Short mmCIF file of C-alpha atoms and ligand atoms in Angstrom, two decimals:
data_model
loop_
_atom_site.label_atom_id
_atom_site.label_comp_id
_atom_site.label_asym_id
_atom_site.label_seq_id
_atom_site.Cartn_x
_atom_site.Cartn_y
_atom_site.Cartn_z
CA UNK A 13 2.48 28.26 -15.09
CA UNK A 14 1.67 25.85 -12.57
CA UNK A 15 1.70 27.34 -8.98
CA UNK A 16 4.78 25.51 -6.65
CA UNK A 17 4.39 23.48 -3.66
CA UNK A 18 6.66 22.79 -1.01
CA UNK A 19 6.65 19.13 0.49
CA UNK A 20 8.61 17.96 3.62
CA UNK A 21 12.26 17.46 1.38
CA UNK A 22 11.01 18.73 -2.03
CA UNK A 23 9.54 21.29 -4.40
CA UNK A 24 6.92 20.19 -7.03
CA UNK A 25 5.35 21.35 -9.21
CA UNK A 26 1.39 21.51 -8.32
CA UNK A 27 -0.17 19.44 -11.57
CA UNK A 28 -3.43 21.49 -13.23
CA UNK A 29 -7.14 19.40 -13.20
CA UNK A 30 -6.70 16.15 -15.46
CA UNK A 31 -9.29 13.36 -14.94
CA UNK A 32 -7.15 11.32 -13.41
CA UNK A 33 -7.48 13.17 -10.33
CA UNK A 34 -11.09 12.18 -9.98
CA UNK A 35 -10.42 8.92 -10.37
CA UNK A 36 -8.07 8.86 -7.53
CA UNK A 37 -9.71 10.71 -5.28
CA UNK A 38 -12.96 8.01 -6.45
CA UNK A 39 -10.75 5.14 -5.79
CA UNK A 40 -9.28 6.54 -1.98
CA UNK A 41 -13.02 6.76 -1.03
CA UNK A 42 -13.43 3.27 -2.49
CA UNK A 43 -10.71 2.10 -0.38
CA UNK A 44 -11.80 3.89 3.11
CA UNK A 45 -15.44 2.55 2.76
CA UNK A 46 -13.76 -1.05 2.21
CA UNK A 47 -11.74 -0.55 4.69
CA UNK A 48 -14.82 0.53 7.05
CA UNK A 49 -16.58 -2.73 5.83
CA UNK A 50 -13.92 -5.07 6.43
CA UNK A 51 -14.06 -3.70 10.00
CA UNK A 52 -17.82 -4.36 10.28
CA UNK A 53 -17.63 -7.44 9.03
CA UNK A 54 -15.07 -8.99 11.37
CA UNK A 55 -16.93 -7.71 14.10
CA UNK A 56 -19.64 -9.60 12.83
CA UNK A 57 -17.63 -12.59 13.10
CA UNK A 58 -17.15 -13.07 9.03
CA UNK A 59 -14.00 -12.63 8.72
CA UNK A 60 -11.45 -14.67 11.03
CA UNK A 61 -7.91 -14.18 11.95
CA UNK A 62 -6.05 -11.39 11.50
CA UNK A 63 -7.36 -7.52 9.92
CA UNK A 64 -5.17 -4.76 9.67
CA UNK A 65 -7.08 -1.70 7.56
CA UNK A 66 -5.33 1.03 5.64
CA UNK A 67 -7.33 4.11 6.68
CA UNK A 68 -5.67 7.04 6.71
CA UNK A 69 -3.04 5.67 4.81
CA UNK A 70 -4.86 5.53 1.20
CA UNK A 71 -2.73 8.31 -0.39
CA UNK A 72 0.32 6.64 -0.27
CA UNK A 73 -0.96 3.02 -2.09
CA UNK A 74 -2.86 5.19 -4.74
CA UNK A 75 -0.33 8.12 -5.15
CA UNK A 76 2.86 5.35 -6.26
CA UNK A 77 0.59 2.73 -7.76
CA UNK A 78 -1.47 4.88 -9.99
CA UNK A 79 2.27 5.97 -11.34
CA UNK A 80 2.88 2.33 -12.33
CA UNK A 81 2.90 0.67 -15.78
CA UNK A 82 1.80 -3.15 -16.68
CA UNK A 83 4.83 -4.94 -16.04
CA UNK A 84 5.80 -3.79 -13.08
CA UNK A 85 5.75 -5.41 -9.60
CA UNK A 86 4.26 -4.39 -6.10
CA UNK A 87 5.16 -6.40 -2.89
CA UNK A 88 3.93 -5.12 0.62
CA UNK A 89 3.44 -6.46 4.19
CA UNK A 90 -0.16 -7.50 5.76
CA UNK A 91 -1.95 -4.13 5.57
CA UNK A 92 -2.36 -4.94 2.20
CA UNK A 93 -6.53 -4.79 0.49
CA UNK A 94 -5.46 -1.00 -0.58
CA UNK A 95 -2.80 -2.13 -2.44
CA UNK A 96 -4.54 -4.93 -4.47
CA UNK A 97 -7.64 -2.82 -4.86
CA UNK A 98 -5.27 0.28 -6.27
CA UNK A 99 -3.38 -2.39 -8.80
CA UNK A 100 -7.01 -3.57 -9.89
CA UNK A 101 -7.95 -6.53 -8.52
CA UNK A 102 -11.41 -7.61 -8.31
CA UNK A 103 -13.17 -5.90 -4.88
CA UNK A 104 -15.37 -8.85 -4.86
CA UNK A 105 -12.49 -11.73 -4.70
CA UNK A 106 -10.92 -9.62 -2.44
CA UNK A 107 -13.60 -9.25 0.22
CA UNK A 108 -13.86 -12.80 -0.61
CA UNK A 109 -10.46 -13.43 0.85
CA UNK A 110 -11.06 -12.26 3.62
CA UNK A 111 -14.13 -14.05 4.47
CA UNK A 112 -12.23 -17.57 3.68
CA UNK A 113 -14.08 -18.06 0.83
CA UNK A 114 -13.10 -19.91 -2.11
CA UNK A 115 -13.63 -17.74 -5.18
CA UNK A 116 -11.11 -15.57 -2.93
CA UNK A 117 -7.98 -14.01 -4.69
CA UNK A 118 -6.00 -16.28 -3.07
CA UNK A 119 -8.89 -19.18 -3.13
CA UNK A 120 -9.24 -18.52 0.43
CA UNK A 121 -6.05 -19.94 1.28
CA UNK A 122 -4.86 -16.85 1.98
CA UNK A 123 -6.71 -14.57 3.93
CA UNK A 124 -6.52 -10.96 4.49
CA UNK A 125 -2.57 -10.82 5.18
CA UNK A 126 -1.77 -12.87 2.28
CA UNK A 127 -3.78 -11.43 -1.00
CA UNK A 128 -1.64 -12.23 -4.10
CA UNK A 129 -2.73 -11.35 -7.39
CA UNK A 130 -0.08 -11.95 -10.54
CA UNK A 131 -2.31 -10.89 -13.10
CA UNK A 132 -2.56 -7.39 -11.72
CA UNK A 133 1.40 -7.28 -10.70
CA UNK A 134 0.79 -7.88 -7.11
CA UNK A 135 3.18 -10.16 -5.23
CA UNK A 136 1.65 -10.14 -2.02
CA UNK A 137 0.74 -10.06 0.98
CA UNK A 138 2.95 -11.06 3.72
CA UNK A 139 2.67 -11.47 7.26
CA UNK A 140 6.20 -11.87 8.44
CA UNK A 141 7.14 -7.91 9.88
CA UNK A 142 10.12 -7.12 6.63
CA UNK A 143 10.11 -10.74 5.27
CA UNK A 144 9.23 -9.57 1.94
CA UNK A 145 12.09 -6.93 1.20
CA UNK A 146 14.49 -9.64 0.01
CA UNK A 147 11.86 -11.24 -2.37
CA UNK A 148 11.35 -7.90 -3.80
CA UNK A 149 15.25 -7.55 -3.95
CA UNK A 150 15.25 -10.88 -6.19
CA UNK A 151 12.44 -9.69 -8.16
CA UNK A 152 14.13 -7.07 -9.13
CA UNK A 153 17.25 -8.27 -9.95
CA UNK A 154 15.38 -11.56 -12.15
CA UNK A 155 13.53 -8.60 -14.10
CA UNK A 156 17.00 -6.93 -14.54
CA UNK A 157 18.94 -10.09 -15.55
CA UNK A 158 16.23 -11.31 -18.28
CA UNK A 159 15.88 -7.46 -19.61
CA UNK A 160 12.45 -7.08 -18.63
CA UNK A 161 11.61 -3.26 -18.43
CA UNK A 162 9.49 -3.49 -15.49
CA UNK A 163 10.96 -2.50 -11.93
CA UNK A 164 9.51 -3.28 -7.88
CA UNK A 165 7.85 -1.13 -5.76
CA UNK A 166 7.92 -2.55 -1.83
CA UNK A 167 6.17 -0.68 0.30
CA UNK A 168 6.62 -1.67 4.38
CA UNK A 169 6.07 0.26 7.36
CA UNK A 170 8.83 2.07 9.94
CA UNK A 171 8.49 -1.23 12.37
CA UNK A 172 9.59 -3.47 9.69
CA UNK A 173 12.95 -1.21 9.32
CA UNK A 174 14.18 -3.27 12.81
CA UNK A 175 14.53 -6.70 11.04
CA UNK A 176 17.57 -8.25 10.22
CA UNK A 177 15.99 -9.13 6.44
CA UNK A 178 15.77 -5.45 5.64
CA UNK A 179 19.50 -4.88 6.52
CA UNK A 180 20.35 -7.87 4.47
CA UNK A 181 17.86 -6.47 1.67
CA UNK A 182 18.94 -3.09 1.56
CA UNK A 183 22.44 -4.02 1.20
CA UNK A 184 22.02 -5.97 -1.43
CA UNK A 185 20.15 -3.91 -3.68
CA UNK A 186 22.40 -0.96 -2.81
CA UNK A 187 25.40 -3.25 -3.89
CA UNK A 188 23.78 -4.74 -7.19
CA UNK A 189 21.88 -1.01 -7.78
CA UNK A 190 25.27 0.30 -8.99
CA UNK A 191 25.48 -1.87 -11.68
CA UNK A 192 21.92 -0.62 -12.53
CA UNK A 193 21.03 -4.41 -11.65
CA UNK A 194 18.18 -3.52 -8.61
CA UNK A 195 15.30 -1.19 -9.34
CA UNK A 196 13.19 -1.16 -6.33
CA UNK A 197 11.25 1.98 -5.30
CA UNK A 198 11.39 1.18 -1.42
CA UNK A 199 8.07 2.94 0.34
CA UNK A 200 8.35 3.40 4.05
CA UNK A 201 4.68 3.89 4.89
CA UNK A 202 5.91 5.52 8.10
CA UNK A 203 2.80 6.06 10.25
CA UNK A 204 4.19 6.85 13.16
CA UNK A 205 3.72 2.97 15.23
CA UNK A 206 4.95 -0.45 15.18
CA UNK A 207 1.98 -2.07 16.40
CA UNK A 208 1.80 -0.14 20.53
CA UNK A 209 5.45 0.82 20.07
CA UNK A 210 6.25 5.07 18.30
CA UNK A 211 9.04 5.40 16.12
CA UNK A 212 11.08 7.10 18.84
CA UNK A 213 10.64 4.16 21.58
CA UNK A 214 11.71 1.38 18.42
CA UNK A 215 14.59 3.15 16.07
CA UNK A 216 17.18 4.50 17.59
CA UNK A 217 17.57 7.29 14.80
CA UNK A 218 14.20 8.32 13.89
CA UNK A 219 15.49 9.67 10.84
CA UNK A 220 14.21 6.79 8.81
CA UNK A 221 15.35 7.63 5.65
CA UNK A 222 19.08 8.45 6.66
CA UNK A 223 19.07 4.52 7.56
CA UNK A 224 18.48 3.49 3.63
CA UNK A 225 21.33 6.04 2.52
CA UNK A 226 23.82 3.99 4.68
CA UNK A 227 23.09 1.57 2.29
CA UNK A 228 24.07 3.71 -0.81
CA UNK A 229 20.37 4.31 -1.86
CA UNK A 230 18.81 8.09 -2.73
CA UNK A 231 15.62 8.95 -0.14
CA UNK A 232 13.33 11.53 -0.38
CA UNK A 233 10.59 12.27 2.27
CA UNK A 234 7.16 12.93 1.41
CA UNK A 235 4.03 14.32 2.84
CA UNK A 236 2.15 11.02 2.72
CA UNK A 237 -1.34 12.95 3.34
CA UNK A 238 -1.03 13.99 -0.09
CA UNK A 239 -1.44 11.84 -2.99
CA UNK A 240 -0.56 15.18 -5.70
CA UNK A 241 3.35 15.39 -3.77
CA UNK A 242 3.33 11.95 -3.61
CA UNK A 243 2.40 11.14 -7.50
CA UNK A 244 4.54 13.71 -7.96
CA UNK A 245 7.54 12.64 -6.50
CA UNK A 246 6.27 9.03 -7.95
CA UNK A 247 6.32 9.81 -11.86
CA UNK A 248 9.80 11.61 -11.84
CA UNK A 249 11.16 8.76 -9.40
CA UNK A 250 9.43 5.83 -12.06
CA UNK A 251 10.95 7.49 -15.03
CA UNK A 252 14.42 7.80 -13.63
CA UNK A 253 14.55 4.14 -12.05
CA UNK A 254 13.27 2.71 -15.62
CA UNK A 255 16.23 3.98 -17.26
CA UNK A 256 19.08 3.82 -14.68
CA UNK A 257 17.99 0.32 -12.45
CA UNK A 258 18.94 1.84 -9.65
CA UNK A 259 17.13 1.56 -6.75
CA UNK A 260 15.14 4.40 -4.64
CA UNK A 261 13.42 5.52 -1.44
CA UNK A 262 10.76 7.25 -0.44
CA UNK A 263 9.29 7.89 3.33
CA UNK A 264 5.67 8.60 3.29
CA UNK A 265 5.28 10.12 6.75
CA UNK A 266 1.33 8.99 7.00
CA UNK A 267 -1.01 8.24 9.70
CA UNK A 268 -3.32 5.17 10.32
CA UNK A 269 -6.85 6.14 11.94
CA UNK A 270 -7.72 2.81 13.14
CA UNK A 271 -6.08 0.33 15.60
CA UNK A 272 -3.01 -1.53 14.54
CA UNK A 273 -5.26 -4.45 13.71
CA UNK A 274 -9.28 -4.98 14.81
CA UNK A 275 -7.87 -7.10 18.08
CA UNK A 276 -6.25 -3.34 18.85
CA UNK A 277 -9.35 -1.58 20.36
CA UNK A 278 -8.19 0.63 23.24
CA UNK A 279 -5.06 1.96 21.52
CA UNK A 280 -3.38 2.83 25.46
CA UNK A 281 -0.57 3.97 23.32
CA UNK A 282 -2.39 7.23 22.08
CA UNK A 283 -4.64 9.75 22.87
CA UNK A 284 -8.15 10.17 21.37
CA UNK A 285 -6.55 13.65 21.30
CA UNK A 286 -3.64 12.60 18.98
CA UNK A 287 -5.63 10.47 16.53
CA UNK A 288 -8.33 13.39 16.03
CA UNK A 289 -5.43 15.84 15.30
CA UNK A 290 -4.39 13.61 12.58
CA UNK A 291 -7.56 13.55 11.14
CA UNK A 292 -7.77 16.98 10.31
CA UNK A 293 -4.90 16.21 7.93
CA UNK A 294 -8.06 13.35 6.39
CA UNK A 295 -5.88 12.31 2.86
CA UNK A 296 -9.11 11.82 0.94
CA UNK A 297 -10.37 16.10 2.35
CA UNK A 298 -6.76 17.16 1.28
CA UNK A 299 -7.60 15.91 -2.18
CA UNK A 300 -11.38 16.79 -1.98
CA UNK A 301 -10.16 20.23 -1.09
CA UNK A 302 -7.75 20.52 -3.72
CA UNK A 303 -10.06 19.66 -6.43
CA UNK A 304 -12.82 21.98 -5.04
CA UNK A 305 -9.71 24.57 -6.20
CA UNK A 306 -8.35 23.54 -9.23
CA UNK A 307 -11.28 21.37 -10.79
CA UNK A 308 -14.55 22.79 -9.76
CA UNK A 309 -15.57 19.86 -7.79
CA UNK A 310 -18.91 19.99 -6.09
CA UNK A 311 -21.09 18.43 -3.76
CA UNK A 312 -22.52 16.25 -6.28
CA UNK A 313 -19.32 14.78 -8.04
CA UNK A 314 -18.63 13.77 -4.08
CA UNK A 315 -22.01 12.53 -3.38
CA UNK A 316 -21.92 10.39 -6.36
CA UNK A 317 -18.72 9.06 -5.66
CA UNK A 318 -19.50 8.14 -2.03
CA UNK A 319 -23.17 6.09 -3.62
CA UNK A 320 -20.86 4.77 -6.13
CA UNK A 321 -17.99 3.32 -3.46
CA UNK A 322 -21.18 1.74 -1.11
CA UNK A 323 -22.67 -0.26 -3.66
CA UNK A 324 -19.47 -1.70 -4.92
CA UNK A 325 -18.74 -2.28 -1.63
CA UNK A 326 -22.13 -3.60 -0.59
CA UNK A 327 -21.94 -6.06 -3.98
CA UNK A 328 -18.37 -7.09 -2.24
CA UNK A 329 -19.97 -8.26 0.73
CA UNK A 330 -22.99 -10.02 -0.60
CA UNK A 331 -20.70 -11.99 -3.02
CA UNK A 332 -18.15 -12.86 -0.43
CA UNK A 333 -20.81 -14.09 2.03
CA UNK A 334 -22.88 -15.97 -0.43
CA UNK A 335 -19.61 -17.66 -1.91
CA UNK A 336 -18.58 -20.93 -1.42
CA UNK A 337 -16.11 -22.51 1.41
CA UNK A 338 -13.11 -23.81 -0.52
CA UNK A 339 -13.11 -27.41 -1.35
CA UNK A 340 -11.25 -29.51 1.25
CA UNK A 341 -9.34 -31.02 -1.52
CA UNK A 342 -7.76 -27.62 -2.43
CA UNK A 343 -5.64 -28.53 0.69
CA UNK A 344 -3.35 -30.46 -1.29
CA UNK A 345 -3.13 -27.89 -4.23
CA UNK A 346 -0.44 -24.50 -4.08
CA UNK A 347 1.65 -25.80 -1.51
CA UNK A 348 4.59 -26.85 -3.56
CA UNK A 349 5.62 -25.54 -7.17
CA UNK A 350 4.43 -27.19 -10.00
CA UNK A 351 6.92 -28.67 -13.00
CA UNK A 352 5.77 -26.89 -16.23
CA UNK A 353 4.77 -23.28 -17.31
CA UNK A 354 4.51 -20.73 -13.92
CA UNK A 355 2.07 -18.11 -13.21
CA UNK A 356 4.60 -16.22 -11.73
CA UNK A 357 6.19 -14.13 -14.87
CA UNK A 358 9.01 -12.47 -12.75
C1 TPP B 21 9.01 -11.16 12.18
C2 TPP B 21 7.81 -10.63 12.90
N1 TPP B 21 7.96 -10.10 14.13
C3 TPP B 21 6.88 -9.61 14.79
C4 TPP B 21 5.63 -9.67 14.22
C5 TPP B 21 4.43 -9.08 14.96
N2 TPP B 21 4.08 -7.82 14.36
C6 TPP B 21 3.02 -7.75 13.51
S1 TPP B 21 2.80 -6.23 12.93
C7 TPP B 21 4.10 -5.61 13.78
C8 TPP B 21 4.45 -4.13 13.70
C9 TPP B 21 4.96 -3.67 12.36
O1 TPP B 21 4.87 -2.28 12.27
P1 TPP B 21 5.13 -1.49 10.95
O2 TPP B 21 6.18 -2.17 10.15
O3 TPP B 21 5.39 -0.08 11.32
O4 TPP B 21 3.79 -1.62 10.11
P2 TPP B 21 2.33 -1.00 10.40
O5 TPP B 21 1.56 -2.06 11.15
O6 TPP B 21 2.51 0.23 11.17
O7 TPP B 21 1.74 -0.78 9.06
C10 TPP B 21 4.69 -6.60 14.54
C11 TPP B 21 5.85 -6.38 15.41
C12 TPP B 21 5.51 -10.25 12.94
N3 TPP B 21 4.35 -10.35 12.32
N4 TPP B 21 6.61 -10.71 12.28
MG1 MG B 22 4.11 1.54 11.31
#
């Protein structure tokens, strides 16, 4: 019998060594040394605009998206290359993205806020703080009203809870969820900040999750260090939306390592204190730790993960940088629908 586990609102059950586990923790170092290169790379002066990184965060991306099916939809806000690398997009258009380039995911139209990516069920990418929670509302209600069996996942952080679009969202989907019309898993990747600004200088109740139930819509909160209480809570909350189109919440209370984007480099909010606290609670050592336990993982399995994650990374780079600028006449393409057959299958 599996041993029990208590999270911050919930008992799980603690899964036993599958494979799968590797391949998360594989794809959370992945996603760090991205991250890290992304970083180095706009320092550089390679990538332009805007950067926001995900470290820290990776558990709560892979733990929900690894629990999704083809089919099924993921929308989040800017801090978004974890989330298109966990859905499976290509590393290498990605990177590309963010350099400008045109074999980017988003021909380098896009840049690193705005990755989209249909073919792998991601619906961006968007800069506006909440602006995406209604799309993902409509998503969900177009895959309800043409009986698709897919459902949304919109992930967005604790800032983006201040906007009037996520009042008007939530509402909505709480009204249309009782016909079993709105099947959204909402993910509040609460990490503590809205840009220089805590959760208890922005919301007045820093209860997050209480805020979604006064829109008639079930929360649970989750340690969002921990990808096994996270998948966890993901596969019985996936199952249950599937049948019932109702829609769902979960608060990931998570950390980010680095600044709120690479223009944030003294951080006068917090302490160097604070941020090396947090990183004791490192997502990727929880779930190294935890496999040492249950699945005999050594030194080497990590070591060869860690080569493995540098060179795809590495290969990222060099084809981003070696790519082509977009051609000036893709100005005039993407800006407008087309008549005839969309990409967009929602
Ligand atoms: C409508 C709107 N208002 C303000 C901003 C500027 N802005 C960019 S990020 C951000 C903070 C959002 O914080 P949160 O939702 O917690 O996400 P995090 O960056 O922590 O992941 C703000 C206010 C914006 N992009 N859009
Ligand atoms: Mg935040």
């Amino acid at each position: 019998m599996a041993k029990q586990k208590s999270t911050a609102s919930a008992t799980i059950e603690e899964p036993a060594c599958a494979p799968e586990w590797s391949d998360i923790l594989r794809q959370m170092i992945f996603i760090r040394r991205f991250e890290e290169a992304t970083e180095r790379e706009f320092r550089k002066g390679k990538i332009g605009g805007y950067l926001h990184v995900y470290s820290g965060q990776e558990a709560v991306a892979s733990g929900i998206i690894t629990a999704l099916d083809k089919g099924d939809a993921v929308f989040t806000g800017y801090r978004d290359h974890a989330h298109a690398l966990s859905l499976g997009s290509d590393p290498k258009g990605v990177m590309a993205e963010l350099f400008g380039k045109g074999t980017g995911i988003s021909k380098g139209k896009g840049g690193s806020m705005h990755l989209f990516d249909v073919e792998h069920g991601f619906y961006g990418g968007y800069g506006i703080v909440g602006g995406h929670l209604p799309l993902a509302v409509g998503a969900a209600y177009a895959m309800r009203y043409k009986q698709q069996n897919g459902f949304v996942v919109c992930f967005f952080g604790d800032g983006a809870m201040n906007i009037g679009s996520f009042h008007e969202a939530m509402n909505m989907c709480g009204l249309w969820g009782k016909e079993g019309m709105c099947p959204v898993l909402f993910v509040i990747e609460n990490n503590g900040y809205a840009m220089g600004t805590s959760v208890e200088r922005h919301s007045a109740l820093t209860d997050l999750a209480a805020r979604v139930r006064a829109y008639n819509i079930s929360t649970e909160k989750v340690d969002g260090q921990d990808v096994f209480a996270l998948r966890g809570v993901a596969d019985r909350v996936v199952r249950q939306m599937r049948e019932t189109g109702k829609p769902y919440c979960i608060e990931a209370v998570t950390y980010r390592f680095s600044g709120h984007g690479a223009a944030d480099i003294l951080q006068p909010y917090r302490t160097k204190d604070e941020v090396e606290q947090h990183k004791h609670r490192d997502p990727i050592a929880i779930l190294q730790n935890r496999l040492r336990e249950i699945c005999g993982l050594g030194d080497e399995d990590i070591k060869q993960m860690e080569d493995e994650a540098a060179e795809r990374v590495a290969e990222a780079v060099k084809f981003a940088e070696e790519s082509p600028q977009p051609d000036p006449r893709e100005l005039f393409t993407d800006v407008v629908a087309e008549h005839g057959p969309q990409p967009v299958n929602i």
